[in-house]
PDB file of C-alpha atoms in Angstrom:
ATOM      1  CA  MET A 176     -28.415 109.413  53.499  1.00  0.00           C
ATOM      2  CA  LYS A 177     -30.943 111.191  56.019  1.00  0.00           C
ATOM      3  CA  ARG A 178     -34.477 111.174  54.593  1.00  0.00           C
ATOM      4  CA  GLU A 179     -37.487 113.327  55.819  1.00  0.00           C
ATOM      5  CA  ILE A 180     -41.143 113.659  55.077  1.00  0.00           C
ATOM      6  CA  LEU A 181     -42.202 116.657  53.545  1.00  0.00           C
ATOM      7  CA  THR A 182     -45.739 118.132  52.711  1.00  0.00           C
ATOM      8  CA  THR A 183     -46.010 119.766  49.283  1.00  0.00           C
ATOM      9  CA  HIS A 184     -48.100 122.432  48.352  1.00  0.00           C
ATOM     10  CA  ASP A 185     -50.914 120.679  47.195  1.00  0.00           C
ATOM     11  CA  GLY A 186     -51.158 119.245  50.810  1.00  0.00           C
ATOM     12  CA  SER A 187     -50.016 115.700  49.919  1.00  0.00           C
ATOM     13  CA  THR A 188     -46.565 114.191  51.236  1.00  0.00           C
ATOM     14  CA  THR A 189     -43.295 113.108  49.794  1.00  0.00           C
ATOM     15  CA  ILE A 190     -39.816 112.068  50.581  1.00  0.00           C
ATOM     16  CA  HIS A 191     -37.111 114.629  50.837  1.00  0.00           C
ATOM     17  CA  ILE A 192     -33.382 113.620  50.748  1.00  0.00           C
ATOM     18  CA  PRO A 193     -31.615 116.837  52.235  1.00  0.00           C
ATOM     19  CA  ASP A 194     -28.067 116.000  51.127  1.00  0.00           C
ATOM     20  CA  TRP A 195     -29.191 115.780  47.309  1.00  0.00           C
ATOM     21  CA  ASP A 196     -31.898 118.579  47.857  1.00  0.00           C
ATOM     22  CA  GLU A 197     -34.030 116.074  45.866  1.00  0.00           C
ATOM     23  CA  SER A 198     -37.538 114.679  46.331  1.00  0.00           C
ATOM     24  CA  TYR A 199     -39.419 111.713  45.554  1.00  0.00           C
ATOM     25  CA  HIS A 200     -42.169 114.087  43.942  1.00  0.00           C
ATOM     26  CA  SER A 201     -42.665 117.667  43.060  1.00  0.00           C
ATOM     27  CA  LYS A 202     -42.528 119.948  46.054  1.00  0.00           C
ATOM     28  CA  HIS A 203     -45.043 122.155  44.368  1.00  0.00           C
ATOM     29  CA  GLY A 204     -47.701 119.160  44.694  1.00  0.00           C
ATOM     30  CA  ALA A 205     -46.811 115.303  44.667  1.00  0.00           C
ATOM     31  CA  ILE A 206     -50.671 114.468  43.553  1.00  0.00           C
ATOM     32  CA  GLN A 207     -51.085 117.305  41.088  1.00  0.00           C
ATOM     33  CA  GLU A 208     -47.985 116.228  39.344  1.00  0.00           C
ATOM     34  CA  ALA A 209     -49.033 112.551  39.189  1.00  0.00           C
ATOM     35  CA  TYR A 210     -52.092 113.383  37.919  1.00  0.00           C
ATOM     36  CA  HIS A 211     -50.699 116.065  35.264  1.00  0.00           C
ATOM     37  CA  VAL A 212     -47.852 114.079  33.831  1.00  0.00           C
ATOM     38  CA  PHE A 213     -48.839 110.441  34.066  1.00  0.00           C
ATOM     39  CA  ILE A 214     -52.704 110.283  33.896  1.00  0.00           C
ATOM     40  CA  LYS A 215     -53.614 113.389  31.903  1.00  0.00           C
ATOM     41  CA  ASN A 216     -50.665 112.916  29.501  1.00  0.00           C
ATOM     42  CA  GLY A 217     -50.383 109.112  29.605  1.00  0.00           C
ATOM     43  CA  LEU A 218     -53.067 106.839  30.745  1.00  0.00           C
ATOM     44  CA  SER A 219     -55.996 109.105  29.397  1.00  0.00           C
ATOM     45  CA  LEU A 220     -54.509 108.489  26.082  1.00  0.00           C
ATOM     46  CA  PHE A 221     -55.995 104.937  25.947  1.00  0.00           C
ATOM     47  CA  GLY A 222     -59.415 105.653  26.575  1.00  0.00           C
ATOM     48  CA  GLY A 223     -60.400 103.118  28.949  1.00  0.00           C
ATOM     49  CA  LYS A 224     -58.803 100.043  26.959  1.00  0.00           C
ATOM     50  CA  SER A 225     -56.731  97.410  28.753  1.00  0.00           C
ATOM     51  CA  VAL A 226     -53.198  98.847  29.312  1.00  0.00           C
ATOM     52  CA  SER A 227     -49.770  97.036  30.462  1.00  0.00           C
ATOM     53  CA  ILE A 228     -47.692  99.999  32.438  1.00  0.00           C
ATOM     54  CA  LEU A 229     -44.156  99.989  33.426  1.00  0.00           C
ATOM     55  CA  GLU A 230     -43.116 102.175  36.033  1.00  0.00           C
ATOM     56  CA  ILE A 231     -39.568 103.400  36.528  1.00  0.00           C
ATOM     57  CA  GLY A 232     -38.973 104.410  39.824  1.00  0.00           C
ATOM     58  CA  PHE A 233     -42.068 102.730  42.029  1.00  0.00           C
ATOM     59  CA  GLY A 234     -40.694 104.857  45.037  1.00  0.00           C
ATOM     60  CA  THR A 235     -43.878 105.677  47.165  1.00  0.00           C
ATOM     61  CA  GLY A 236     -46.342 103.984  45.237  1.00  0.00           C
ATOM     62  CA  LEU A 237     -48.361 107.187  44.481  1.00  0.00           C
ATOM     63  CA  ASN A 238     -48.472 106.462  40.704  1.00  0.00           C
ATOM     64  CA  ALA A 239     -49.474 103.188  41.107  1.00  0.00           C
ATOM     65  CA  PHE A 240     -52.205 103.868  43.351  1.00  0.00           C
ATOM     66  CA  ILE A 241     -53.772 106.694  41.597  1.00  0.00           C
ATOM     67  CA  SER A 242     -53.713 104.430  38.444  1.00  0.00           C
ATOM     68  CA  TYR A 243     -55.528 101.915  40.405  1.00  0.00           C
ATOM     69  CA  LEU A 244     -58.142 104.301  41.357  1.00  0.00           C
ATOM     70  CA  GLU A 245     -58.478 105.454  37.949  1.00  0.00           C
ATOM     71  CA  ALA A 246     -58.926 101.759  36.534  1.00  0.00           C
ATOM     72  CA  GLU A 247     -61.371 101.337  39.373  1.00  0.00           C
ATOM     73  CA  LYS A 248     -63.497 103.976  38.174  1.00  0.00           C
ATOM     74  CA  ALA A 249     -63.256 103.194  34.327  1.00  0.00           C
ATOM     75  CA  ASN A 250     -63.472  99.550  34.599  1.00  0.00           C
ATOM     76  CA  GLN A 251     -60.073  99.741  32.846  1.00  0.00           C
ATOM     77  CA  ASN A 252     -57.804  96.566  33.033  1.00  0.00           C
ATOM     78  CA  ILE A 253     -54.255  97.554  34.096  1.00  0.00           C
ATOM     79  CA  ASN A 254     -51.278  95.294  34.358  1.00  0.00           C
ATOM     80  CA  TYR A 255     -48.766  97.676  36.281  1.00  0.00           C
ATOM     81  CA  VAL A 256     -44.985  96.761  36.708  1.00  0.00           C
ATOM     82  CA  GLY A 257     -43.125  98.969  39.277  1.00  0.00           C
ATOM     83  CA  VAL A 258     -39.290  98.783  38.966  1.00  0.00           C
ATOM     84  CA  GLU A 259     -37.384 100.058  42.172  1.00  0.00           C
ATOM     85  CA  ALA A 260     -33.721  99.438  42.916  1.00  0.00           C
ATOM     86  CA  TYR A 261     -33.764 100.801  46.464  1.00  0.00           C
ATOM     87  CA  PRO A 262     -37.320 100.465  47.632  1.00  0.00           C
ATOM     88  CA  VAL A 263     -38.947 102.735  50.217  1.00  0.00           C
ATOM     89  CA  LEU A 264     -39.241 101.494  53.786  1.00  0.00           C
ATOM     90  CA  LEU A 265     -42.394 100.198  54.931  1.00  0.00           C
ATOM     91  CA  ASP A 266     -42.791 102.865  57.725  1.00  0.00           C
ATOM     92  CA  GLU A 267     -42.146 105.490  55.218  1.00  0.00           C
ATOM     93  CA  ALA A 268     -44.629 104.458  52.958  1.00  0.00           C
ATOM     94  CA  LEU A 269     -47.177 104.200  55.418  1.00  0.00           C
ATOM     95  CA  GLN A 270     -46.676 107.689  56.479  1.00  0.00           C
ATOM     96  CA  MET A 271     -47.550 109.130  53.166  1.00  0.00           C
ATOM     97  CA  ASN A 272     -50.879 110.863  53.105  1.00  0.00           C
ATOM     98  CA  TYR A 273     -52.405 109.957  49.704  1.00  0.00           C
ATOM     99  CA  VAL A 274     -55.311 107.813  51.082  1.00  0.00           C
ATOM    100  CA  SER A 275     -56.506 110.716  52.813  1.00  0.00           C
ATOM    101  CA  GLU A 276     -55.821 113.502  50.348  1.00  0.00           C
ATOM    102  CA  LEU A 277     -57.330 111.419  47.666  1.00  0.00           C
ATOM    103  CA  ASN A 278     -60.535 110.923  49.576  1.00  0.00           C
ATOM    104  CA  ALA A 279     -60.035 107.257  49.271  1.00  0.00           C
ATOM    105  CA  SER A 280     -60.451 106.098  52.800  1.00  0.00           C
ATOM    106  CA  GLU A 281     -62.055 102.891  51.684  1.00  0.00           C
ATOM    107  CA  LYS A 282     -59.034 101.777  49.679  1.00  0.00           C
ATOM    108  CA  ASP A 283     -56.585 102.418  52.574  1.00  0.00           C
ATOM    109  CA  THR A 284     -56.053  98.411  52.821  1.00  0.00           C
ATOM    110  CA  VAL A 285     -55.268  98.653  48.904  1.00  0.00           C
ATOM    111  CA  PHE A 286     -52.482 101.039  49.379  1.00  0.00           C
ATOM    112  CA  ASN A 287     -51.040  99.134  52.483  1.00  0.00           C
ATOM    113  CA  GLU A 288     -51.004  95.824  50.322  1.00  0.00           C
ATOM    114  CA  MET A 289     -49.155  97.735  47.511  1.00  0.00           C
ATOM    115  CA  HIS A 290     -46.411  98.015  50.036  1.00  0.00           C
ATOM    116  CA  GLN A 291     -46.327  94.767  52.181  1.00  0.00           C
ATOM    117  CA  ASN A 292     -46.604  92.417  49.206  1.00  0.00           C
ATOM    118  CA  SER A 293     -43.481  90.624  48.281  1.00  0.00           C
ATOM    119  CA  TRP A 294     -41.039  91.928  45.765  1.00  0.00           C
ATOM    120  CA  ASN A 295     -41.284  90.051  42.168  1.00  0.00           C
ATOM    121  CA  GLU A 296     -44.530  88.622  42.758  1.00  0.00           C
ATOM    122  CA  LYS A 297     -47.848  89.372  41.070  1.00  0.00           C
ATOM    123  CA  LEU A 298     -50.512  90.877  43.309  1.00  0.00           C
ATOM    124  CA  VAL A 299     -54.138  90.792  41.947  1.00  0.00           C
ATOM    125  CA  ILE A 300     -55.494  93.735  43.921  1.00  0.00           C
ATOM    126  CA  SER A 301     -58.918  93.555  41.830  1.00  0.00           C
ATOM    127  CA  LYS A 302     -60.551  92.073  38.727  1.00  0.00           C
ATOM    128  CA  HIS A 303     -59.229  95.259  37.028  1.00  0.00           C
ATOM    129  CA  PHE A 304     -55.449  95.590  38.174  1.00  0.00           C
ATOM    130  CA  THR A 305     -52.637  93.805  38.892  1.00  0.00           C
ATOM    131  CA  LEU A 306     -49.404  94.765  40.330  1.00  0.00           C
ATOM    132  CA  THR A 307     -45.824  93.342  40.072  1.00  0.00           C
ATOM    133  CA  LYS A 308     -42.989  95.291  42.115  1.00  0.00           C
ATOM    134  CA  ARG A 309     -39.602  94.435  40.634  1.00  0.00           C
ATOM    135  CA  GLN A 310     -36.499  95.251  42.787  1.00  0.00           C
ATOM    136  CA  GLN A 311     -34.092  95.597  39.766  1.00  0.00           C
ATOM    137  CA  PHE A 312     -31.673  98.285  38.467  1.00  0.00           C
ATOM    138  CA  PHE A 313     -33.137 100.256  35.425  1.00  0.00           C
ATOM    139  CA  GLN A 314     -29.991  99.067  33.383  1.00  0.00           C
ATOM    140  CA  ASP A 315     -31.050  95.478  33.980  1.00  0.00           C
ATOM    141  CA  ILE A 316     -34.426  95.775  32.426  1.00  0.00           C
ATOM    142  CA  VAL A 317     -34.735  93.277  29.497  1.00  0.00           C
ATOM    143  CA  ASP A 318     -38.440  93.393  28.508  1.00  0.00           C
ATOM    144  CA  ILE A 319     -39.146  93.358  24.583  1.00  0.00           C
ATOM    145  CA  ASP A 320     -42.579  94.668  23.323  1.00  0.00           C
ATOM    146  CA  GLN A 321     -44.594  94.270  26.664  1.00  0.00           C
ATOM    147  CA  PHE A 322     -45.791  97.626  27.883  1.00  0.00           C
ATOM    148  CA  ASN A 323     -48.344 100.098  25.971  1.00  0.00           C
ATOM    149  CA  LEU A 324     -47.204 102.975  28.500  1.00  0.00           C
ATOM    150  CA  ILE A 325     -44.242 103.824  30.559  1.00  0.00           C
ATOM    151  CA  TYR A 326     -44.178 106.088  33.660  1.00  0.00           C
ATOM    152  CA  PHE A 327     -40.608 107.490  33.418  1.00  0.00           C
ATOM    153  CA  ASP A 328     -40.274 108.905  37.236  1.00  0.00           C
ATOM    154  CA  ALA A 329     -36.485 108.381  38.112  1.00  0.00           C
ATOM    155  CA  PHE A 330     -34.932 110.867  40.477  1.00  0.00           C
ATOM    156  CA  GLY A 331     -33.873 114.015  38.390  1.00  0.00           C
ATOM    157  CA  PHE A 332     -31.027 114.660  36.003  1.00  0.00           C
ATOM    158  CA  ARG A 333     -29.174 116.863  38.127  1.00  0.00           C
ATOM    159  CA  VAL A 334     -28.409 113.832  40.914  1.00  0.00           C
ATOM    160  CA  GLN A 335     -28.454 110.686  38.503  1.00  0.00           C
ATOM    161  CA  PRO A 336     -27.785 111.812  35.027  1.00  0.00           C
ATOM    162  CA  GLU A 337     -26.967 108.257  34.159  1.00  0.00           C
ATOM    163  CA  LEU A 338     -30.511 107.322  34.618  1.00  0.00           C
ATOM    164  CA  TRP A 339     -31.585 109.801  31.538  1.00  0.00           C
ATOM    165  CA  SER A 340     -29.005 108.240  29.141  1.00  0.00           C
ATOM    166  CA  PHE A 341     -29.381 106.871  25.444  1.00  0.00           C
ATOM    167  CA  GLU A 342     -28.649 103.559  27.123  1.00  0.00           C
ATOM    168  CA  ILE A 343     -31.709 103.484  29.302  1.00  0.00           C
ATOM    169  CA  PHE A 344     -34.038 105.183  26.932  1.00  0.00           C
ATOM    170  CA  GLN A 345     -33.342 102.420  24.368  1.00  0.00           C
ATOM    171  CA  LYS A 346     -34.347  99.827  26.806  1.00  0.00           C
ATOM    172  CA  MET A 347     -37.491 101.901  27.324  1.00  0.00           C
ATOM    173  CA  PHE A 348     -38.201 101.878  23.460  1.00  0.00           C
ATOM    174  CA  THR A 349     -37.724  98.247  23.219  1.00  0.00           C
ATOM    175  CA  SER A 350     -40.113  97.289  26.197  1.00  0.00           C
ATOM    176  CA  LEU A 351     -42.841  99.407  24.437  1.00  0.00           C
ATOM    177  CA  LYS A 352     -45.146  97.886  22.063  1.00  0.00           C
ATOM    178  CA  SER A 353     -45.670  99.682  19.005  1.00  0.00           C
ATOM    179  CA  GLY A 354     -47.873 102.747  19.355  1.00  0.00           C
ATOM    180  CA  GLY A 355     -46.592 102.706  22.805  1.00  0.00           C
ATOM    181  CA  VAL A 356     -46.009 105.874  25.133  1.00  0.00           C
ATOM    182  CA  LEU A 357     -43.338 106.991  27.465  1.00  0.00           C
ATOM    183  CA  VAL A 358     -44.135 110.401  29.881  1.00  0.00           C
ATOM    184  CA  THR A 359     -41.933 111.796  32.163  1.00  0.00           C
ATOM    185  CA  TYR A 360     -42.132 114.880  34.235  1.00  0.00           C
ATOM    186  CA  ALA A 361     -38.637 116.150  32.687  1.00  0.00           C
ATOM    187  CA  CYS A 362     -37.793 118.201  29.944  1.00  0.00           C
ATOM    188  CA  ARG A 363     -34.002 118.713  29.298  1.00  0.00           C
ATOM    189  CA  SER A 364     -32.761 119.325  25.996  1.00  0.00           C
ATOM    190  CA  SER A 365     -30.112 116.221  26.595  1.00  0.00           C
ATOM    191  CA  ILE A 366     -32.931 114.029  27.621  1.00  0.00           C
ATOM    192  CA  LYS A 367     -34.959 114.967  24.559  1.00  0.00           C
ATOM    193  CA  ARG A 368     -31.952 114.264  22.527  1.00  0.00           C
ATOM    194  CA  ALA A 369     -31.535 110.812  23.837  1.00  0.00           C
ATOM    195  CA  MET A 370     -35.164 109.984  23.437  1.00  0.00           C
ATOM    196  CA  LEU A 371     -35.090 111.118  19.784  1.00  0.00           C
ATOM    197  CA  ASP A 372     -31.718 109.091  19.110  1.00  0.00           C
ATOM    198  CA  CYS A 373     -33.582 105.857  20.270  1.00  0.00           C
ATOM    199  CA  GLY A 374     -36.297 106.347  17.693  1.00  0.00           C
ATOM    200  CA  PHE A 375     -39.074 108.197  19.762  1.00  0.00           C
ATOM    201  CA  VAL A 376     -41.257 110.749  18.340  1.00  0.00           C
ATOM    202  CA  VAL A 377     -40.954 113.385  21.142  1.00  0.00           C
ATOM    203  CA  GLU A 378     -43.104 116.108  21.900  1.00  0.00           C
ATOM    204  CA  LYS A 379     -43.054 118.877  24.362  1.00  0.00           C
ATOM    205  CA  LEU A 380     -46.235 119.472  26.521  1.00  0.00           C
ATOM    206  CA  PRO A 381     -47.077 121.917  29.491  1.00  0.00           C
ATOM    207  CA  GLY A 382     -45.732 120.764  32.584  1.00  0.00           C
ATOM    208  CA  ALA A 383     -47.227 120.234  35.979  1.00  0.00           C
ATOM    209  CA  PRO A 384     -47.196 123.134  38.513  1.00  0.00           C
ATOM    210  CA  GLY A 385     -43.959 124.492  39.166  1.00  0.00           C
ATOM    211  CA  LYS A 386     -42.334 123.139  35.868  1.00  0.00           C
ATOM    212  CA  ARG A 387     -42.731 124.798  32.251  1.00  0.00           C
ATOM    213  CA  GLU A 388     -42.705 121.612  30.174  1.00  0.00           C
ATOM    214  CA  MET A 389     -42.499 117.969  30.185  1.00  0.00           C
ATOM    215  CA  LEU A 390     -41.838 115.363  27.523  1.00  0.00           C
ATOM    216  CA  ARG A 391     -43.992 112.543  25.963  1.00  0.00           C
ATOM    217  CA  GLY A 392     -42.355 110.082  23.522  1.00  0.00           C
ATOM    218  CA  ILE A 393     -44.159 107.697  21.242  1.00  0.00           C
ATOM    219  CA  LYS A 394     -43.094 104.464  19.650  1.00  0.00           C
ATOM    220  CA  LYS A 395     -44.098 104.661  15.991  1.00  0.00           C
TER     221      LYS A 395
END
C-alpha cells in the first residue's frame, strides 16, 4: 500500500496510509498525543521508579524515543520492549522530524540507533535505558508477569478490529505484573468491554488533542 509522510498539527511528522485513511499517529499532533497518552497518563504514574515497558506497535519509534528522553531527565531506569509485526522502513523512520521538534539534536544518534539496531536483540542505549525490538505478531506474545506498563498503540479499530479483541487484551493482562498499567489512545465501548472482561479495572480519561477520551486499565 502507498505510504506518505505527513506533518501533523503540532509540527511533528507521521506516516499516513491513504488506502486506509489511517496514520501511525494523530493528525492533530503526533508528539502531543504521545506525551498525553503514554507519558502523562502512563509513565508518570511510576514516579521515577524502575519500569519495564511493552509497546504494542513500535512503528516510527516516537514513543520509545520520548520515553528515553524522560528516562534521562529523571534518571529513571527503563527496560523497553517494542513489538512490531511490520517494521517501518529505515528510510521512512529517518524522515521523521522528532529529534528537531523535541529540541533533542544532541540525541540524533540515539534515534537513528533505535531504528538501525537489529531486531530481537537488546540494545543498551544508556545506563538508564535499554531497548529490545521484537518483530512479532501481537497474537504471538506469550510474556507472563513481565511488564509494569503497556503502551497500546496499534492501528485503529476501524481498520484492524482484530487487534482490539478480548484475546489480545487477555495477552496484555497476562503480560503485566500485578499493579501494572495499560494505556491507549482509544475509547470505544467494545474495547472497554474487552478490557473489563480480561480483568482490567478500566477508567476513561480526557483524550489527547482531537480526541474526547482515552482508556487506562490497571491490573489489580
